[in-house]
PDB file of C-alpha atoms in Angstrom:
ATOM      1  CA  GLU A   1       0.028   0.006  -0.097  1.00 53.00           C
ATOM      2  CA  LEU A   2       1.034   3.551  -0.758  1.00 54.00           C
ATOM      3  CA  ARG A   3       1.906   5.802   2.156  1.00 53.00           C
ATOM      4  CA  THR A   4       0.157   9.062   2.897  1.00 52.00           C
ATOM      5  CA  PHE A   5       1.251  11.737   0.495  1.00 55.00           C
ATOM      6  CA  TYR A   6       2.810  14.657   2.341  1.00 53.00           C
ATOM      7  CA  LEU A   7       4.662  17.778   1.400  1.00 61.00           C
ATOM      8  CA  PRO A   8       5.697  20.506   4.029  1.00 58.00           C
ATOM      9  CA  LYS A   9       3.554  23.587   3.861  1.00 59.00           C
ATOM     10  CA  THR A  10       6.611  25.713   4.182  1.00 60.00           C
ATOM     11  CA  LEU A  11       9.588  25.514   1.965  1.00 64.00           C
ATOM     12  CA  MET A  12      13.001  24.269   3.110  1.00 63.00           C
ATOM     13  CA  ALA A  13      15.822  26.675   3.929  1.00 63.00           C
ATOM     14  CA  THR A  14      17.248  26.801   0.375  1.00 78.00           C
ATOM     15  CA  PRO A  15      15.732  26.140  -3.131  1.00 80.00           C
ATOM     16  CA  GLU A  16      18.131  23.107  -3.561  1.00 83.00           C
ATOM     17  CA  LEU A  17      16.810  21.320  -0.256  1.00 85.00           C
ATOM     18  CA  SER A  18      13.246  22.091  -1.412  1.00 84.00           C
ATOM     19  CA  LEU A  19      14.033  20.324  -4.690  1.00 88.00           C
ATOM     20  CA  ILE A  20      15.430  17.389  -2.836  1.00 85.00           C
ATOM     21  CA  ARG A  21      12.340  17.060  -0.949  1.00 86.00           C
ATOM     22  CA  ALA A  22      10.135  17.310  -4.184  1.00 89.00           C
ATOM     23  CA  ARG A  23      12.435  14.686  -5.710  1.00 91.00           C
ATOM     24  CA  LYS A  24      11.564  12.123  -3.066  1.00 90.00           C
ATOM     25  CA  GLU A  25       7.848  12.629  -3.789  1.00 92.00           C
ATOM     26  CA  ILE A  26       8.395  12.370  -7.568  1.00 95.00           C
ATOM     27  CA  SER A  27      10.090   9.177  -7.132  1.00 94.00           C
ATOM     28  CA  GLU A  28       7.018   7.911  -5.165  1.00 94.00           C
ATOM     29  CA  MET A  29       4.873   8.960  -8.161  1.00 96.00           C
ATOM     30  CA  VAL A  30       7.123   6.938 -10.471  1.00 97.00           C
ATOM     31  CA  THR A  31       6.575   3.919  -8.052  1.00 95.00           C
ATOM     32  CA  LEU A  32       2.743   4.498  -8.335  1.00 96.00           C
ATOM     33  CA  ALA A  33       2.812   4.712 -12.116  1.00 97.00           C
ATOM     34  CA  ARG A  34       4.831   1.520 -12.472  1.00 97.00           C
ATOM     35  CA  MET A  35       2.526  -0.293  -9.972  1.00 96.00           C
ATOM     36  CA  MET A  36      -0.572   0.793 -11.917  1.00 97.00           C
ATOM     37  CA  PHE A  37       1.079  -0.375 -15.255  1.00 97.00           C
ATOM     38  CA  ASP A  38       2.010  -3.738 -13.785  1.00 96.00           C
ATOM     39  CA  ARG A  39      -1.485  -4.297 -12.608  1.00 95.00           C
ATOM     40  CA  SER A  40      -2.946  -3.180 -15.998  1.00 96.00           C
ATOM     41  CA  ARG A  41      -0.540  -5.622 -17.645  1.00 94.00           C
ATOM     42  CA  SER A  42      -1.934  -8.496 -15.576  1.00 92.00           C
ATOM     43  CA  LEU A  43      -5.440  -7.611 -16.869  1.00 91.00           C
ATOM     44  CA  PHE A  44      -4.772  -7.107 -20.549  1.00 86.00           C
ATOM     45  CA  THR A  45      -2.505 -10.350 -20.727  1.00 80.00           C
ATOM     46  CA  GLU A  46      -5.392 -12.086 -18.656  1.00 63.00           C
ATOM     47  CA  LYS A  47      -2.839 -13.418 -16.161  1.00 50.00           C
ATOM     48  CA  LEU A  48      -5.113 -12.721 -13.277  1.00 38.00           C
ATOM     49  CA  THR A  49      -7.848 -14.649 -15.091  1.00 43.00           C
ATOM     50  CA  ASN A  50      -5.733 -17.624 -15.569  1.00 48.00           C
ATOM     51  CA  GLU A  51      -4.546 -17.570 -11.952  1.00 41.00           C
ATOM     52  CA  SER A  52      -8.200 -17.306 -10.718  1.00 39.00           C
ATOM     53  CA  LYS A  53      -9.071 -20.440 -12.760  1.00 47.00           C
ATOM     54  CA  ALA A  54      -6.119 -22.407 -11.362  1.00 48.00           C
ATOM     55  CA  SER A  55      -6.754 -21.486  -7.721  1.00 45.00           C
ATOM     56  CA  PRO A  56      -8.506 -24.333  -5.854  1.00 43.00           C
ATOM     57  CA  ASP A  57     -10.312 -21.670  -3.665  1.00 45.00           C
ATOM     58  CA  THR A  58     -11.846 -20.127  -6.726  1.00 39.00           C
ATOM     59  CA  ALA A  59     -12.471 -23.108  -8.949  1.00 36.00           C
ATOM     60  CA  ASN A  60     -15.716 -21.688 -10.291  1.00 38.00           C
ATOM     61  CA  ALA A  61     -14.153 -18.420 -11.143  1.00 40.00           C
ATOM     62  CA  THR A  62     -14.250 -17.418 -14.754  1.00 45.00           C
ATOM     63  CA  SER A  63     -12.717 -14.010 -14.596  1.00 58.00           C
ATOM     64  CA  VAL A  64     -11.415 -11.446 -12.225  1.00 77.00           C
ATOM     65  CA  ASP A  65     -13.689  -9.182 -10.203  1.00 88.00           C
ATOM     66  CA  MET A  66     -13.640  -6.313 -12.599  1.00 91.00           C
ATOM     67  CA  ASP A  67     -15.564  -3.985 -10.269  1.00 93.00           C
ATOM     68  CA  ALA A  68     -12.933  -4.464  -7.604  1.00 94.00           C
ATOM     69  CA  GLU A  69     -10.165  -3.847 -10.200  1.00 95.00           C
ATOM     70  CA  ILE A  70     -11.774  -0.611 -11.248  1.00 96.00           C
ATOM     71  CA  GLU A  71     -12.244   0.514  -7.726  1.00 96.00           C
ATOM     72  CA  TRP A  72      -8.490  -0.174  -7.175  1.00 96.00           C
ATOM     73  CA  PHE A  73      -7.460   1.811 -10.248  1.00 97.00           C
ATOM     74  CA  ILE A  74      -9.797   4.785  -9.305  1.00 97.00           C
ATOM     75  CA  ALA A  75      -8.308   4.913  -5.837  1.00 96.00           C
ATOM     76  CA  LYS A  76      -4.799   4.947  -7.205  1.00 97.00           C
ATOM     77  CA  GLU A  77      -5.588   7.459  -9.882  1.00 97.00           C
ATOM     78  CA  ASN A  78      -7.143   9.749  -7.243  1.00 96.00           C
ATOM     79  CA  TYR A  79      -3.976   9.396  -5.301  1.00 95.00           C
ATOM     80  CA  ALA A  80      -1.885  10.261  -8.337  1.00 96.00           C
ATOM     81  CA  ASP A  81      -4.016  13.325  -8.912  1.00 96.00           C
ATOM     82  CA  SER A  82      -3.456  14.582  -5.458  1.00 93.00           C
ATOM     83  CA  MET A  83       0.287  13.950  -5.888  1.00 94.00           C
ATOM     84  CA  HIS A  84       0.259  15.815  -9.212  1.00 95.00           C
ATOM     85  CA  GLU A  85      -1.545  18.786  -7.612  1.00 94.00           C
ATOM     86  CA  GLY A  86       0.492  18.866  -4.412  1.00 92.00           C
ATOM     87  CA  LEU A  87       3.797  18.543  -6.306  1.00 94.00           C
ATOM     88  CA  THR A  88       2.833  21.259  -8.768  1.00 94.00           C
ATOM     89  CA  LYS A  89       1.914  23.731  -6.088  1.00 92.00           C
ATOM     90  CA  TYR A  90       5.071  22.885  -4.141  1.00 91.00           C
ATOM     91  CA  LEU A  91       7.386  23.399  -7.206  1.00 93.00           C
ATOM     92  CA  LEU A  92       5.647  26.664  -8.263  1.00 92.00           C
ATOM     93  CA  SER A  93       6.123  27.912  -4.681  1.00 90.00           C
ATOM     94  CA  ILE A  94       9.811  27.269  -5.061  1.00 90.00           C
ATOM     95  CA  THR A  95       9.992  29.751  -8.022  1.00 88.00           C
ATOM     96  CA  SER A  96       9.018  32.553  -5.611  1.00 86.00           C
ATOM     97  CA  MET A  97      12.586  31.912  -4.042  1.00 84.00           C
ATOM     98  CA  ASP A  98      15.671  33.705  -5.219  1.00 86.00           C
ATOM     99  CA  LEU A  99      16.801  31.181  -7.892  1.00 86.00           C
ATOM    100  CA  SER A 100      19.608  30.960 -10.350  1.00 89.00           C
ATOM    101  CA  GLU A 101      18.777  30.397 -13.916  1.00 90.00           C
ATOM    102  CA  ARG A 102      19.811  26.779 -13.784  1.00 91.00           C
ATOM    103  CA  THR A 103      17.762  26.010 -10.624  1.00 90.00           C
ATOM    104  CA  ARG A 104      14.594  27.595 -12.255  1.00 92.00           C
ATOM    105  CA  GLU A 105      15.126  25.392 -15.177  1.00 93.00           C
ATOM    106  CA  ARG A 106      15.371  22.351 -12.972  1.00 93.00           C
ATOM    107  CA  VAL A 107      12.097  23.240 -11.264  1.00 94.00           C
ATOM    108  CA  ASN A 108      10.367  23.528 -14.622  1.00 95.00           C
ATOM    109  CA  ILE A 109      11.842  20.115 -15.733  1.00 96.00           C
ATOM    110  CA  LYS A 110      10.290  18.624 -12.661  1.00 96.00           C
ATOM    111  CA  LEU A 111       6.872  20.254 -13.344  1.00 97.00           C
ATOM    112  CA  ARG A 112       6.945  18.705 -16.721  1.00 97.00           C
ATOM    113  CA  ILE A 113       7.951  15.244 -15.504  1.00 98.00           C
ATOM    114  CA  VAL A 114       5.153  15.288 -12.945  1.00 98.00           C
ATOM    115  CA  SER A 115       2.653  16.097 -15.663  1.00 98.00           C
ATOM    116  CA  GLU A 116       3.779  13.247 -17.722  1.00 98.00           C
ATOM    117  CA  LEU A 117       3.660  10.846 -14.759  1.00 98.00           C
ATOM    118  CA  GLU A 118       0.085  11.840 -14.133  1.00 98.00           C
ATOM    119  CA  ASN A 119      -0.802  11.269 -17.789  1.00 98.00           C
ATOM    120  CA  MET A 120       0.845   7.800 -17.482  1.00 98.00           C
ATOM    121  CA  THR A 121      -1.490   6.882 -14.681  1.00 98.00           C
ATOM    122  CA  ASP A 122      -4.542   8.237 -16.602  1.00 98.00           C
ATOM    123  CA  GLU A 123      -3.606   5.808 -19.315  1.00 98.00           C
ATOM    124  CA  CYS A 124      -3.355   2.867 -16.840  1.00 98.00           C
ATOM    125  CA  LEU A 125      -6.958   3.719 -15.706  1.00 98.00           C
ATOM    126  CA  SER A 126      -8.173   3.852 -19.346  1.00 98.00           C
ATOM    127  CA  ILE A 127      -6.679   0.417 -19.891  1.00 97.00           C
ATOM    128  CA  ALA A 128      -8.633  -0.896 -16.810  1.00 97.00           C
ATOM    129  CA  PHE A 129     -11.833   0.507 -18.184  1.00 97.00           C
ATOM    130  CA  ILE A 130     -11.252  -1.115 -21.644  1.00 96.00           C
ATOM    131  CA  ILE A 131     -10.835  -4.476 -19.961  1.00 95.00           C
ATOM    132  CA  LYS A 132     -13.971  -4.001 -17.977  1.00 95.00           C
ATOM    133  CA  LYS A 133     -15.773  -3.095 -21.047  1.00 95.00           C
ATOM    134  CA  LYS A 134     -14.407  -6.356 -22.584  1.00 94.00           C
ATOM    135  CA  HIS A 135     -15.735  -8.299 -19.774  1.00 92.00           C
ATOM    136  CA  ASP A 136     -19.081  -6.648 -19.465  1.00 93.00           C
ATOM    137  CA  LYS A 137     -19.800  -7.062 -23.192  1.00 94.00           C
ATOM    138  CA  LYS A 138     -18.536 -10.519 -23.082  1.00 93.00           C
ATOM    139  CA  LEU A 139     -16.122  -9.847 -25.885  1.00 93.00           C
ATOM    140  CA  GLU A 140     -13.267 -12.136 -26.722  1.00 91.00           C
ATOM    141  CA  PHE A 141      -9.816 -11.262 -28.081  1.00 92.00           C
ATOM    142  CA  ASP A 142      -8.262 -13.582 -30.575  1.00 90.00           C
ATOM    143  CA  PRO A 143      -5.760 -15.844 -28.408  1.00 90.00           C
ATOM    144  CA  GLU A 144      -2.756 -14.803 -30.660  1.00 91.00           C
ATOM    145  CA  SER A 145      -3.589 -11.243 -30.115  1.00 92.00           C
ATOM    146  CA  VAL A 146      -3.661 -11.646 -26.402  1.00 92.00           C
ATOM    147  CA  ALA A 147      -0.301 -13.488 -26.539  1.00 92.00           C
ATOM    148  CA  ALA A 148       1.155 -10.636 -28.558  1.00 94.00           C
ATOM    149  CA  LEU A 149       0.354  -8.131 -25.769  1.00 95.00           C
ATOM    150  CA  ASP A 150       2.746  -9.731 -23.397  1.00 94.00           C
ATOM    151  CA  PRO A 151       5.935  -8.757 -25.298  1.00 95.00           C
ATOM    152  CA  PHE A 152       4.360  -5.385 -26.145  1.00 96.00           C
ATOM    153  CA  GLY A 153       3.777  -4.717 -22.452  1.00 96.00           C
ATOM    154  CA  GLU A 154       7.302  -5.985 -21.678  1.00 97.00           C
ATOM    155  CA  LEU A 155       8.737  -3.358 -24.086  1.00 98.00           C
ATOM    156  CA  VAL A 156       6.886  -0.495 -22.121  1.00 98.00           C
ATOM    157  CA  ASP A 157       7.869  -2.030 -18.777  1.00 97.00           C
ATOM    158  CA  GLU A 158      11.580  -2.029 -19.765  1.00 98.00           C
ATOM    159  CA  PHE A 159      11.191   1.631 -20.790  1.00 98.00           C
ATOM    160  CA  LEU A 160       9.718   2.469 -17.363  1.00 98.00           C
ATOM    161  CA  ASP A 161      12.540   0.752 -15.689  1.00 97.00           C
ATOM    162  CA  PHE A 162      14.998   2.750 -17.785  1.00 98.00           C
ATOM    163  CA  ILE A 163      13.373   6.087 -16.800  1.00 97.00           C
ATOM    164  CA  ALA A 164      13.135   5.176 -13.014  1.00 96.00           C
ATOM    165  CA  GLU A 165      16.768   4.161 -12.848  1.00 96.00           C
ATOM    166  CA  ARG A 166      17.803   7.547 -14.057  1.00 95.00           C
ATOM    167  CA  LEU A 167      15.147   9.883 -12.589  1.00 94.00           C
ATOM    168  CA  ASN A 168      17.538  11.470  -9.993  1.00 91.00           C
ATOM    169  CA  VAL A 169      20.591  11.766 -12.031  1.00 92.00           C
ATOM    170  CA  GLY A 170      19.290  12.578 -15.552  1.00 94.00           C
ATOM    171  CA  ILE A 171      20.526  10.930 -18.827  1.00 96.00           C
ATOM    172  CA  ASN A 172      23.227  11.835 -21.314  1.00 96.00           C
ATOM    173  CA  GLN A 173      22.951  12.106 -25.088  1.00 95.00           C
ATOM    174  CA  GLU A 174      23.857   8.479 -25.716  1.00 96.00           C
ATOM    175  CA  GLU A 175      21.166   7.363 -23.256  1.00 97.00           C
ATOM    176  CA  LEU A 176      18.578   9.578 -24.936  1.00 97.00           C
ATOM    177  CA  LYS A 177      19.485   7.834 -28.199  1.00 98.00           C
ATOM    178  CA  ILE A 178      18.773   4.527 -26.408  1.00 98.00           C
ATOM    179  CA  ALA A 179      15.431   5.925 -25.186  1.00 98.00           C
ATOM    180  CA  SER A 180      14.547   6.959 -28.762  1.00 98.00           C
ATOM    181  CA  GLU A 181      15.215   3.489 -29.975  1.00 98.00           C
ATOM    182  CA  MET A 182      13.096   1.973 -27.334  1.00 98.00           C
ATOM    183  CA  GLU A 183      10.202   4.301 -28.182  1.00 98.00           C
ATOM    184  CA  ASP A 184      10.651   3.367 -31.798  1.00 98.00           C
ATOM    185  CA  ARG A 185      10.457  -0.301 -30.936  1.00 98.00           C
ATOM    186  CA  ILE A 186       7.226   0.335 -29.183  1.00 98.00           C
ATOM    187  CA  ASP A 187       5.788   2.243 -32.028  1.00 98.00           C
ATOM    188  CA  ASP A 188       6.780  -0.462 -34.512  1.00 98.00           C
ATOM    189  CA  TYR A 189       5.254  -3.076 -32.442  1.00 97.00           C
ATOM    190  CA  LYS A 190       1.950  -1.085 -32.102  1.00 97.00           C
ATOM    191  CA  ARG A 191       1.878  -0.622 -35.872  1.00 97.00           C
ATOM    192  CA  ARG A 192       2.221  -4.466 -36.389  1.00 97.00           C
ATOM    193  CA  LEU A 193      -0.499  -5.183 -33.837  1.00 97.00           C
ATOM    194  CA  LYS A 194      -2.937  -2.668 -35.474  1.00 96.00           C
ATOM    195  CA  LYS A 195      -2.093  -4.099 -38.903  1.00 96.00           C
ATOM    196  CA  THR A 196      -2.833  -7.628 -37.693  1.00 96.00           C
ATOM    197  CA  ALA A 197      -6.096  -6.518 -36.074  1.00 96.00           C
ATOM    198  CA  ARG A 198      -7.270  -4.942 -39.456  1.00 95.00           C
ATOM    199  CA  TYR A 199      -6.409  -8.161 -41.167  1.00 95.00           C
ATOM    200  CA  ARG A 200      -8.656 -10.111 -38.834  1.00 95.00           C
ATOM    201  CA  LEU A 201     -11.476  -7.477 -39.378  1.00 94.00           C
ATOM    202  CA  ASP A 202     -11.121  -8.058 -43.063  1.00 94.00           C
ATOM    203  CA  ARG A 203     -11.492 -11.758 -42.561  1.00 94.00           C
ATOM    204  CA  GLY A 204     -14.790 -11.332 -40.632  1.00 93.00           C
ATOM    205  CA  ALA A 205     -13.648 -11.052 -36.898  1.00 92.00           C
ATOM    206  CA  ASP A 206     -15.934  -9.531 -34.410  1.00 95.00           C
ATOM    207  CA  VAL A 207     -15.750  -5.749 -35.182  1.00 96.00           C
ATOM    208  CA  ARG A 208     -16.427  -4.607 -31.559  1.00 96.00           C
ATOM    209  CA  ALA A 209     -13.700  -6.879 -30.042  1.00 95.00           C
ATOM    210  CA  GLU A 210     -11.127  -5.798 -32.743  1.00 96.00           C
ATOM    211  CA  LEU A 211     -11.861  -2.088 -32.313  1.00 96.00           C
ATOM    212  CA  LEU A 212     -11.536  -2.417 -28.520  1.00 97.00           C
ATOM    213  CA  TYR A 213      -8.318  -4.237 -29.086  1.00 97.00           C
ATOM    214  CA  ILE A 214      -6.949  -1.384 -31.311  1.00 97.00           C
ATOM    215  CA  ASP A 215      -7.971   1.060 -28.604  1.00 97.00           C
ATOM    216  CA  LEU A 216      -6.186  -1.025 -25.943  1.00 97.00           C
ATOM    217  CA  ILE A 217      -2.801  -1.022 -27.808  1.00 97.00           C
ATOM    218  CA  ARG A 218      -3.187   2.672 -28.473  1.00 98.00           C
ATOM    219  CA  HIS A 219      -3.348   3.379 -24.704  1.00 98.00           C
ATOM    220  CA  ILE A 220      -0.505   1.066 -24.022  1.00 98.00           C
ATOM    221  CA  GLU A 221       1.637   2.819 -26.656  1.00 98.00           C
ATOM    222  CA  LYS A 222       0.893   6.311 -25.114  1.00 98.00           C
ATOM    223  CA  ILE A 223       2.413   5.197 -21.814  1.00 98.00           C
ATOM    224  CA  GLY A 224       5.674   4.896 -24.047  1.00 98.00           C
ATOM    225  CA  ASP A 225       5.158   8.210 -25.348  1.00 98.00           C
ATOM    226  CA  CYS A 226       5.013   9.630 -21.705  1.00 98.00           C
ATOM    227  CA  ALA A 227       8.147   7.694 -20.900  1.00 98.00           C
ATOM    228  CA  TYR A 228       9.922   9.241 -23.815  1.00 98.00           C
ATOM    229  CA  ALA A 229       8.870  12.722 -22.951  1.00 98.00           C
ATOM    230  CA  ILE A 230      10.264  12.133 -19.414  1.00 98.00           C
ATOM    231  CA  ALA A 231      13.528  10.973 -20.943  1.00 98.00           C
ATOM    232  CA  GLU A 232      13.812  14.068 -22.876  1.00 97.00           C
ATOM    233  CA  GLU A 233      13.315  16.152 -19.674  1.00 97.00           C
ATOM    234  CA  LEU A 234      15.945  14.015 -17.906  1.00 96.00           C
ATOM    235  CA  ARG A 235      18.311  14.903 -20.692  1.00 95.00           C
ATOM    236  CA  ASN A 236      17.885  18.549 -19.884  1.00 92.00           C
ATOM    237  CA  LEU A 237      18.991  17.869 -16.274  1.00 87.00           C
ATOM    238  CA  ILE A 238      22.531  17.418 -17.516  1.00 85.00           C
ATOM    239  CA  PRO A 239      23.848  20.539 -19.056  1.00 76.00           C
ATOM    240  CA  GLU A 240      25.678  20.258 -22.464  1.00 69.00           C
ATOM    241  CA  PRO A 241      29.457  20.408 -21.998  1.00 64.00           C
ATOM    242  CA  LYS A 242      30.854  23.714 -23.162  1.00 56.00           C
ATOM    243  CA  SER A 243      33.004  23.823 -26.407  1.00 48.00           C
ATOM    244  CA  SER A 244      36.545  24.774 -26.198  1.00 46.00           C
ATOM    245  CA  TYR A 245      35.752  27.994 -27.813  1.00 41.00           C
ATOM    246  CA  GLN A 246      32.943  28.825 -25.343  1.00 49.00           C
ATOM    247  CA  SER A 247      35.282  27.967 -22.390  1.00 45.00           C
ATOM    248  CA  TYR A 248      37.825  30.386 -23.855  1.00 39.00           C
ATOM    249  CA  ARG A 249      35.295  33.173 -24.316  1.00 45.00           C
ATOM    250  CA  ASP A 250      34.102  32.744 -20.843  1.00 51.00           C
ATOM    251  CA  GLN A 251      37.660  32.947 -19.466  1.00 50.00           C
ATOM    252  CA  GLU A 252      38.295  36.065 -21.586  1.00 45.00           C
ATOM    253  CA  THR A 253      35.152  37.736 -20.163  1.00 46.00           C
ATOM    254  CA  LYS A 254      36.241  36.921 -16.613  1.00 49.00           C
ATOM    255  CA  VAL A 255      39.744  38.329 -17.254  1.00 43.00           C
ATOM    256  CA  GLN A 256      38.287  41.580 -18.663  1.00 43.00           C
ATOM    257  CA  SER A 257      35.977  42.138 -15.809  1.00 47.00           C
ATOM    258  CA  THR A 258      38.862  42.026 -13.269  1.00 44.00           C
TER     259      THR A 258
END
């Protein structure tokens, strides 16, 4: 279970200390987003359904309790909303302090990261509602299409791991290239899944089920988009090294001012 979200009503002694306090809560928000995506993966790959069927205590179960699942996701999304609101107010209050240009930029970076994390949790809730609709309407996905969702979800999960590991340190240009390649793989996989779904439609598959499936993969892919947007912000945490010419100009300016 998640702990109670808390940020002090007053800022710390310095902007840097206040940013460190915010960083801790942003890490908690990343944990929440990953938890929600892991839970949604269990739903869209139907692992929970299979586990229910295999359990001797629920031998007659044919599916997960989707009402309970939706209740869980809504509670977590409400928590994410409160974190988003609280962190946004806290970070904006830091901008009222005497900040260097670099510190102000770091505050803005964190504001954008928090916004993308909240978008990510929104997508997870949307996935849960799609699966609930599938259950309520008694729609069935093609078994091969369900199997294909597992590696698709794994690609997104790996991207979330990549972001989480670098959240507090930023990423360099080479790592941003890796992030771009990860997003490209997710996009390519989404296109293949959509193409296959359209092929099934052309061959007479259930229209409602296939359209719901296409909507599902769209929301999964959007989580990858959010992850890449965060990667771009993490790249901005690490200043570009100055060129030799710029270093020379800075030194000349310093000498002339003395």
